[in-house]
């Protein structure tokens, strides 16, 4: 098997953008490994619009957005293999993969970019009681069936979880002629973007019941009814609040989990909060030369942010190859901590020497905050205090750090991001 | 017209079918579901019990110990995973230590080999994740774990290879002895006539029995909820950890599975619904609470699925394997609750011998004792994988990414004797869809393969037969699949 400088695991939006950026940064030895039969990843089944407002200043569908990057990959002559499953990534960056034509093969790479995306939390993980009939789908699986395969799962639908895919599918199923009876959400706030609540539920008169969960599923062979109930502050159902909906389909949109099985086996250090790798300013993991971007790193709301992040990963992979392993032992790292309502930050550390002039730090909050402040402290000194009208866990937040500003604070050890009431 | 009709393609019926297939007879298995292993046999603890629980001198005790002893050879012959991981009955209350001693004595009388009473320290050394409160334990080195699906499927397949017919989606509606002295079995798929009937209908065995006998039988459906945990925590315990048994059974256990998951359960609640395999919030909470009495820090956040199974409990808590007194040539295999899975090879043997003596059966000269399972790619080296892919490129395509199951394995599962026709059928034969994403990724792909290989239209592909269709209809217009 040929060797490559950079192996990118995943040909979705993150992998494609990373590949383009790496090629443009001057590396010609790049291979994308994609398990599906086409490039583009999950965008191929996202046939609704609203993609690319930040990147292209226009509203594209998922496949259109993906194609912008696929075309660049093709034009730049970047190599890729489809229908190819990566089986293992060794700590020395040897990638083992498999497909029908090549069989099982290994590639010793100089740098690896993790871009495997995420998957949905299944029913089992939610511990929903009841029967286990046909008619229960994760929203993404239903989206694939409807949008790619051309099949309808059912006609009367209950949706649990108000993640973006669930909201989008509420509208999609409605447009295909199904009746979406209710969207139930365990938390007192939606897990999706505000714009999706408006455009996918409100516009179609689909009720959203916050602080509700599914307490029973009926139907031995196929779903016949779903019962939801209100939950208290402990998120336990309150007896007597049950509402039963007859239906033939239950869609679950209860959270996305970065798909890091390969990262783990490679020895990549993971964040228990994001379920993605812990990375520094270069989006490099604890293994030098292994980078991560997109939803495998942390779940994004907008693909535009994925593309922008992946670009940085691609550029940094080339830098790593050109400059060799930059020994991190002797470097002073600045830690970025998230406290007081800020749940995490990506990245979570900065090497000042390697930092570019501007660094975008993204994070999510753990609750809904109204008229609160995003504060950034350099050690004990507050240097940023931005008021936000509303912040919610479903919407990613960001701050931008300037290298010059960090340099002014000599001996800076720790940057803290927190949410403050005033 | 058959010599023998067996009702039920669960683990008991399939074990009987395999034993019967040794002889020169015409035999048929009638199964109301669309596949083997669709009832009690598919949802249980997957344990091969050592045999110290059942009452001394009972049929249960005898067949449990025999079945356990048969399992090594059987698993080799039928190419199914089986592991003697040993079991521990844990005592967390000093005053209950006598109970452990009683179990030990009973086990010795039942013929269980190698039993040993462990001190607190010895128990903790074997299983560091036991509760801090452990006072002692009964160690049974012969306790084991098995794949209940594969045990059931393998016995059925092997029976089928040896000439036993299987009729699926065939539900028995009535049975009558006619003037010709034969049993006439009316089903939704026509009438079957047989010299001998074996009733191995699981929780429905009472209904079948009551069709032919004045001495009525009543099976109590005893439901148990289980949680299955991710392989990430499969090594949380290495032995099967039982609490002290009660009158409701062997209690909530914590055990590794042969495929490397962790299984916790079951609860035990008597219900009156032969289809009542729904889990309840109370039951799932109880699984965690009870299991936590014996092990500490149980990683319940790693649950990937939960399910409930039914046990066919008879009041007298004993297997009933006998010719029905007022129905000559009708043999009950009823009340097969735990340890039915462990005992199943011995149940098959016992019924096979009964029939041999009764009918004067002659052994075939060309009986095939062995069967190969779906070829697994797990643990193959790169060279071995490449040889396999070269021979059949379908082994180069991963369909289920959680369990790394290839298209080749799924094709094998579909095209072998009594092959899979549904998503669950594929799952139970290959584990595709049994991983942490629970078929979210692979089900559309598995449907594609079933559609292509069996010519089943998408609308007719089911999760597990019957009306469990995955999709309803096409969206607008035709879609071409490239």
XYZ file of N, CA, C and O in Angstrom, chain A residues 247-384:
552
model
N -50.083 6.272 17.727
C -49.135 6.617 16.662
C -48.516 5.335 16.138
O -48.676 4.272 16.737
N -47.827 5.423 15.007
C -47.134 4.240 14.497
C -45.623 4.410 14.473
O -44.896 3.502 14.084
N -45.171 5.583 14.873
C -43.738 5.866 14.796
C -43.292 6.706 15.985
O -43.972 7.662 16.365
N -42.157 6.320 16.549
C -41.519 7.144 17.576
C -40.124 7.492 17.073
O -39.322 6.602 16.771
N -39.863 8.787 16.933
C -38.523 9.230 16.529
C -37.786 9.744 17.751
O -38.360 10.458 18.574
N -36.520 9.384 17.849
C -35.718 9.803 18.992
C -34.639 10.778 18.530
O -33.872 10.478 17.623
N -34.629 11.923 19.149
C -33.593 12.919 18.851
C -33.066 13.405 20.186
O -33.380 14.499 20.643
N -32.329 12.545 20.840
C -31.989 12.760 22.251
C -30.504 12.935 22.472
O -29.949 12.507 23.471
N -29.864 13.543 21.523
C -28.461 13.846 21.744
C -27.548 13.077 20.828
O -27.858 11.983 20.389
N -26.440 13.717 20.526
C -25.448 13.138 19.623
C -24.191 12.817 20.422
O -23.835 13.547 21.346
N -23.567 11.722 20.049
C -22.356 11.297 20.737
C -21.223 11.234 19.716
O -21.321 10.516 18.734
N -20.165 12.039 19.920
C -19.022 11.950 19.019
C -18.530 10.507 18.910
O -18.510 9.777 19.903
N -18.186 10.122 17.702
C -17.879 8.717 17.457
C -16.375 8.462 17.595
O -15.644 8.507 16.621
N -15.963 8.186 18.820
C -14.536 8.173 19.115
C -13.966 6.801 19.447
O -12.921 6.715 20.089
N -14.615 5.741 18.990
C -14.091 4.410 19.280
C -12.660 4.267 18.751
O -11.792 3.729 19.427
N -12.422 4.772 17.536
C -11.082 4.670 16.942
C -10.085 5.534 17.706
O -8.941 5.134 17.936
N -10.540 6.732 18.102
C -9.648 7.641 18.821
C -9.191 6.987 20.123
O -8.025 7.042 20.499
N -10.152 6.364 20.805
C -9.842 5.727 22.086
C -8.802 4.630 21.913
O -7.857 4.542 22.685
N -9.005 3.796 20.885
C -8.060 2.698 20.719
C -6.677 3.223 20.348
O -5.668 2.573 20.579
N -6.630 4.436 19.782
C -5.338 5.033 19.440
C -4.658 5.616 20.676
O -3.478 5.946 20.641
N -5.415 5.750 21.761
C -4.855 6.327 22.980
C -5.081 7.816 23.110
O -4.422 8.494 23.899
N -6.032 8.344 22.345
C -6.336 9.774 22.422
C -7.072 10.063 23.723
O -8.007 9.360 24.096
N -6.632 11.105 24.408
C -7.252 11.480 25.680
C -8.588 12.167 25.399
O -8.681 13.044 24.553
N -9.627 11.728 26.138
C -10.968 12.212 25.843
C -11.482 13.126 26.947
O -11.123 12.976 28.107
N -12.360 14.033 26.561
C -13.030 14.895 27.534
C -14.333 14.239 27.951
O -15.150 13.899 27.095
N -14.557 14.064 29.248
C -15.820 13.470 29.674
C -17.014 14.390 29.385
O -18.146 13.922 29.323
N -16.774 15.665 29.189
C -17.878 16.600 28.942
C -18.311 16.554 27.475
O -19.488 16.390 27.164
N -17.360 16.657 26.558
C -17.730 16.690 25.136
C -17.813 15.295 24.542
O -18.382 15.113 23.476
N -17.234 14.291 25.216
C -17.045 12.943 24.646
C -16.173 12.983 23.404
O -16.166 12.048 22.606
N -15.454 14.071 23.233
C -14.505 14.202 22.124
C -13.090 14.339 22.682
O -12.903 14.441 23.892
N -12.099 14.340 21.779
C -10.717 14.456 22.247
C -10.449 15.796 22.941
O -11.089 16.809 22.640
N -9.481 15.770 23.850
C -8.973 17.005 24.437
C -7.933 17.543 23.459
O -7.027 16.815 23.068
N -8.107 18.801 23.019
C -7.175 19.342 22.021
C -6.602 20.690 22.442
O -7.188 21.393 23.267
N -5.475 21.011 21.840
C -4.843 22.309 22.085
C -5.234 23.288 20.975
O -6.103 22.989 20.157
N -4.564 24.433 20.960
C -4.902 25.498 19.998
C -4.794 25.040 18.547
O -5.444 25.589 17.672
N -3.970 24.013 18.291
C -3.813 23.519 16.921
C -4.824 22.418 16.604
O -4.747 21.806 15.547
N -5.740 22.168 17.511
C -6.714 21.067 17.418
C -5.982 19.722 17.384
O -6.444 18.745 16.792
N -4.834 19.704 18.062
C -4.017 18.497 18.139
C -4.335 17.799 19.456
O -4.478 18.441 20.496
N -4.451 16.481 19.382
C -4.761 15.701 20.592
C -3.485 15.490 21.395
O -2.429 16.011 21.054
N -3.602 14.663 22.432
C -2.417 14.366 23.249
C -1.384 13.555 22.461
O -0.239 13.453 22.869
N -1.788 12.956 21.333
C -0.822 12.243 20.495
C -0.321 13.211 19.426
O -1.105 13.645 18.568
N 0.972 13.573 19.454
C 1.473 14.534 18.464
C 1.185 14.040 17.050
O 1.396 12.869 16.731
N 0.645 14.933 16.237
C 0.353 14.570 14.854
C -1.037 13.991 14.649
O -1.415 13.702 13.524
N -1.796 13.815 15.716
C -3.191 13.376 15.562
C -4.099 14.564 15.893
O -4.051 15.092 17.004
N -4.859 14.987 14.901
C -5.714 16.167 15.027
C -7.188 15.744 14.974
O -7.507 14.666 14.453
N -8.066 16.584 15.489
C -9.497 16.261 15.454
C -10.293 17.498 15.084
O -9.925 18.621 15.444
N -11.378 17.301 14.352
C -12.220 18.425 13.966
C -13.630 17.946 13.651
O -13.846 16.767 13.372
N -14.552 18.861 13.704
C -15.948 18.528 13.400
C -16.635 17.874 14.584
O -16.226 18.034 15.738
N -17.677 17.109 14.290
C -18.501 16.573 15.366
C -17.834 15.460 16.162
O -18.314 15.090 17.218
N -16.734 14.927 15.658
C -16.020 13.948 16.465
C -15.310 14.644 17.632
O -15.029 14.044 18.649
N -15.059 15.947 17.456
C -14.371 16.730 18.489
C -15.375 17.257 19.507
O -15.195 17.116 20.703
N -16.412 17.886 19.025
C -17.541 18.291 19.861
C -18.705 18.571 18.916
O -18.490 18.972 17.778
N -19.909 18.337 19.388
C -21.059 18.422 18.487
C -21.372 19.885 18.185
O -21.509 20.705 19.093
N -21.439 20.199 16.888
C -21.688 21.573 16.436
C -23.158 21.765 16.073
O -23.852 20.818 15.760
N -23.603 23.024 16.049
C -24.948 23.294 15.524
C -24.877 23.661 14.049
O -25.827 23.437 13.326
N -23.790 24.260 13.636
C -23.714 24.761 12.262
C -22.525 24.143 11.541
O -21.421 24.085 12.077
N -22.775 23.711 10.319
C -21.701 23.085 9.545
C -20.634 24.109 9.188
O -19.468 23.770 9.030
N -21.022 25.366 9.105
C -20.042 26.426 8.806
C -18.902 26.412 9.829
O -17.738 26.584 9.492
N -19.273 26.208 11.088
C -18.251 26.174 12.136
C -17.380 24.927 11.994
O -16.196 24.940 12.278
N -18.011 23.840 11.558
C -17.252 22.601 11.335
C -16.189 22.848 10.264
O -15.020 22.498 10.429
N -16.600 23.470 9.179
C -15.675 23.696 8.064
C -14.513 24.583 8.498
O -13.349 24.324 8.164
N -14.853 25.622 9.261
C -13.827 26.582 9.694
C -12.832 25.884 10.629
O -11.611 26.044 10.514
N -13.364 25.056 11.528
C -12.527 24.328 12.487
C -11.633 23.313 11.752
O -10.437 23.188 12.037
N -12.264 22.606 10.785
C -11.528 21.574 10.057
C -10.380 22.177 9.236
O -9.328 21.571 9.090
N -10.615 23.387 8.736
C -9.573 24.088 7.988
C -8.326 24.255 8.864
O -7.206 24.011 8.443
N -8.574 24.650 10.104
C -7.451 24.827 11.042
C -6.740 23.497 11.279
O -5.516 23.431 11.357
N -7.517 22.422 11.408
C -6.898 21.108 11.640
C -6.023 20.725 10.448
O -4.901 20.243 10.620
N -6.529 20.967 9.228
C -5.775 20.626 8.025
C -4.479 21.425 7.931
O -3.404 20.877 7.657
N -4.576 22.720 8.195
C -3.384 23.577 8.131
C -2.357 23.169 9.184
O -1.153 23.118 8.923
N -2.856 22.880 10.369
C -1.938 22.522 11.458
C -1.275 21.166 11.229
O -0.143 20.942 11.663
N -1.981 20.262 10.550
C -1.380 18.963 10.240
C -0.184 19.163 9.302
O 0.862 18.538 9.478
N -0.346 20.068 8.334
C 0.756 20.347 7.404
C 1.925 21.003 8.150
O 3.095 20.653 7.960
N 1.584 21.939 9.011
C 2.604 22.604 9.821
C 3.383 21.569 10.638
O 4.603 21.605 10.730
N 2.637 20.636 11.232
C 3.260 19.602 12.048
C 4.232 18.774 11.215
O 5.350 18.468 11.650
N 3.820 18.431 10.006
C 4.679 17.613 9.152
C 5.913 18.402 8.709
O 7.031 17.896 8.738
N 5.698 19.666 8.366
C 6.820 20.484 7.882
C 7.817 20.817 8.987
O 9.014 20.856 8.773
N 7.297 21.076 10.175
C 8.180 21.551 11.248
C 8.626 20.420 12.157
O 9.367 20.640 13.105
N 8.121 19.216 11.897
C 8.475 18.081 12.744
C 7.730 18.137 14.059
O 6.974 19.077 14.340
N 7.944 17.151 14.854
C 7.242 17.073 16.133
C 7.742 18.180 17.043
O 8.924 18.259 17.357
N 6.822 19.050 17.390
C 7.209 20.164 18.254
C 7.076 19.706 19.692
O 5.975 19.529 20.186
N 8.209 19.469 20.310
C 8.222 18.855 21.632
C 7.411 19.689 22.614
O 7.752 20.829 22.906
N 6.362 19.105 23.096
C 5.477 19.885 23.950
C 5.974 19.916 25.394
O 5.544 20.737 26.185
N 6.913 19.058 25.733
C 7.394 18.967 27.124
C 7.943 20.311 27.603
O 7.749 20.724 28.734
N 8.664 20.975 26.693
C 9.372 22.180 27.130
C 8.572 23.459 26.911
O 9.072 24.547 27.086
N 7.354 23.295 26.504
C 6.567 24.489 26.207
C 5.704 24.858 27.414
O 5.286 24.016 28.168
N 5.435 26.126 27.510
C 4.505 26.576 28.543
C 3.113 26.624 27.957
O 2.853 27.343 27.002
N 2.233 25.847 28.521
C 0.863 25.839 28.050
C 0.012 26.760 28.909
O 0.182 26.825 30.122
N -0.898 27.442 28.252
C -1.913 28.198 28.989
C -3.162 27.350 28.996
O -3.635 26.927 27.936
N -3.671 27.087 30.185
C -4.862 26.254 30.282
C -6.107 27.123 30.080
O -6.141 28.264 30.534
N -7.104 26.588 29.387
C -8.390 27.301 29.302
C -9.404 26.498 30.108
O -9.650 25.320 29.809
N -9.944 27.126 31.127
C -10.889 26.425 31.993
C -12.294 26.960 31.754
O -12.480 28.146 31.464
N -13.291 26.080 31.850
C -14.697 26.495 31.750
C -15.339 26.274 33.107
O -15.276 25.176 33.646
N -15.932 27.329 33.660
C -16.594 27.190 34.971
C -17.912 27.965 34.948
O -18.249 28.629 33.954
N -18.645 27.902 36.038
C -19.856 28.717 36.267
C -20.786 28.751 35.058
O -21.093 29.806 34.523
N -21.220 27.600 34.631
C -22.201 27.569 33.549
C -21.611 27.326 32.178
O -22.301 26.876 31.282
N -20.324 27.636 31.999
C -19.654 27.258 30.745
C -19.205 25.814 30.939
O -18.530 25.499 31.915
N -19.618 24.915 30.032
C -19.397 23.497 30.314
C -18.022 22.999 29.876
O -17.477 22.092 30.467
N -17.530 23.565 28.816
C -16.224 23.131 28.303
C -15.739 24.185 27.339
O -16.509 25.085 26.963
N -14.485 24.082 26.927
C -14.038 24.897 25.801
C -13.259 24.005 24.839
O -12.658 23.020 25.241
N -13.334 24.347 23.587
C -12.481 23.728 22.564
C -11.784 24.866 21.841
O -12.467 25.715 21.270
N -10.450 24.961 21.902
C -9.529 24.062 22.595
C -9.524 24.286 24.098
O -10.160 25.214 24.589
N -8.753 23.433 24.796
C -8.686 23.596 26.240
C -7.278 23.946 26.724
O -7.023 23.984 27.915
N -6.373 24.192 25.773
C -5.053 24.709 26.155
C -4.437 25.444 24.958
O -4.822 25.206 23.816
N -3.501 26.336 25.267
C -2.865 27.136 24.212
C -1.357 27.126 24.403
O -0.854 27.351 25.505
N -0.652 26.848 23.334
C 0.783 27.087 23.299
C 0.966 28.399 22.549
O 0.686 28.487 21.352
N 1.435 29.399 23.276
C 1.460 30.760 22.747
C 2.313 30.872 21.474
O 1.962 31.581 20.541
N 3.414 30.107 21.457
C 4.301 30.184 20.293
C 3.610 29.722 19.018
O 3.888 30.212 17.931
N 2.764 28.722 19.177
C 2.139 28.133 18.004
C 0.815 28.773 17.647
O 0.241 28.514 16.591
N 0.322 29.598 18.529
C -0.992 30.195 18.313
C -0.942 31.179 17.136
O 0.028 31.901 16.954
N -1.991 31.162 16.317
C -2.059 32.176 15.259
C -2.586 33.487 15.865
O -2.933 33.533 17.034
N -2.665 34.520 15.057
C -2.994 35.843 15.601
C -4.336 35.862 16.309
O -4.510 36.514 17.322
N -5.289 35.126 15.738
C -6.616 35.066 16.357
C -6.958 33.609 16.617
O -6.672 32.735 15.797
N -7.593 33.354 17.761
C -7.995 31.982 18.069
C -9.460 31.984 18.504
O -9.837 32.685 19.439
N -10.269 31.210 17.787
C -11.676 31.081 18.173
C -11.803 29.963 19.203
O -11.361 28.851 18.955
N -12.371 30.300 20.336
C -12.614 29.294 21.380
C -14.119 29.087 21.468
O -14.867 30.046 21.686
N -14.567 27.850 21.232
C -16.011 27.582 21.252
C -16.389 26.852 22.521
O -15.600 26.081 23.084
N -17.610 27.068 22.969
C -18.086 26.389 24.183
C -19.604 26.347 24.195
O -20.267 27.001 23.386
N -20.127 25.558 25.107
C -21.569 25.534 25.330
C -21.852 25.818 26.796
O -21.051 25.503 27.667
N -23.035 26.394 27.024
C -23.466 26.639 28.399
C -24.328 25.457 28.854
O -24.828 24.681 28.042
N -24.480 25.316 30.159
C -25.180 24.153 30.700
C -26.636 24.398 31.002
O -27.357 23.482 31.418
N -27.096 25.623 30.834
C -28.472 25.945 31.187
C -28.891 27.161 30.358
O -28.073 27.699 29.612
N -30.133 27.572 30.511
C -30.559 28.784 29.800
C -30.197 29.999 30.660
O -30.491 30.038 31.852
N -29.504 30.951 30.057
C -29.125 32.174 30.777
C -29.689 33.377 30.029
O -29.457 33.529 28.833
N -30.414 34.227 30.775
C -30.959 35.434 30.150
C -30.211 36.652 30.672
O -29.940 36.740 31.878
N -29.928 37.584 29.777
C -29.235 38.831 30.125
C -28.044 38.580 31.041
O -27.870 39.253 32.060
N -27.251 37.579 30.685
C -26.062 37.268 31.476
C -24.809 37.646 30.698
O -24.891 38.060 29.538
N -23.679 37.482 31.338
C -22.417 37.903 30.739
C -21.495 36.721 30.496
O -21.379 35.843 31.346
N -20.860 36.717 29.341
C -19.742 35.795 29.126
C -18.499 36.551 29.583
O -18.196 37.621 29.073
N -17.828 35.972 30.587
C -16.633 36.644 31.107
C -15.413 35.790 30.835
O -15.465 34.570 30.909
N -14.323 36.470 30.515
C -13.053 35.778 30.315
C -12.040 36.385 31.262
O -11.889 37.614 31.331
N -11.409 35.520 32.038
C -10.385 35.963 32.983
C -9.029 35.487 32.513
O -8.874 34.341 32.101
N -8.057 36.385 32.564
C -6.648 35.992 32.391
C -6.104 35.887 33.800
O -5.957 36.893 34.490
N -5.803 34.677 34.227
C -5.556 34.408 35.645
C -6.705 35.035 36.441
O -7.833 34.668 36.209
N -6.420 36.025 37.333
C -7.523 36.547 38.152
C -8.149 37.806 37.566
O -9.090 38.360 38.118
N -7.614 38.279 36.460
C -8.076 39.555 35.931
C -9.138 39.363 34.844
O -8.939 38.610 33.886
N -10.269 40.010 35.041
C -11.329 39.891 34.039
C -11.013 40.789 32.861
O -10.873 41.998 33.016
N -10.895 40.196 31.668
C -10.522 41.019 30.510
C -11.652 41.104 29.486
O -11.575 41.850 28.528
N -12.699 40.290 29.672
C -13.826 40.353 28.730
C -15.109 40.162 29.513
O -15.177 39.319 30.416
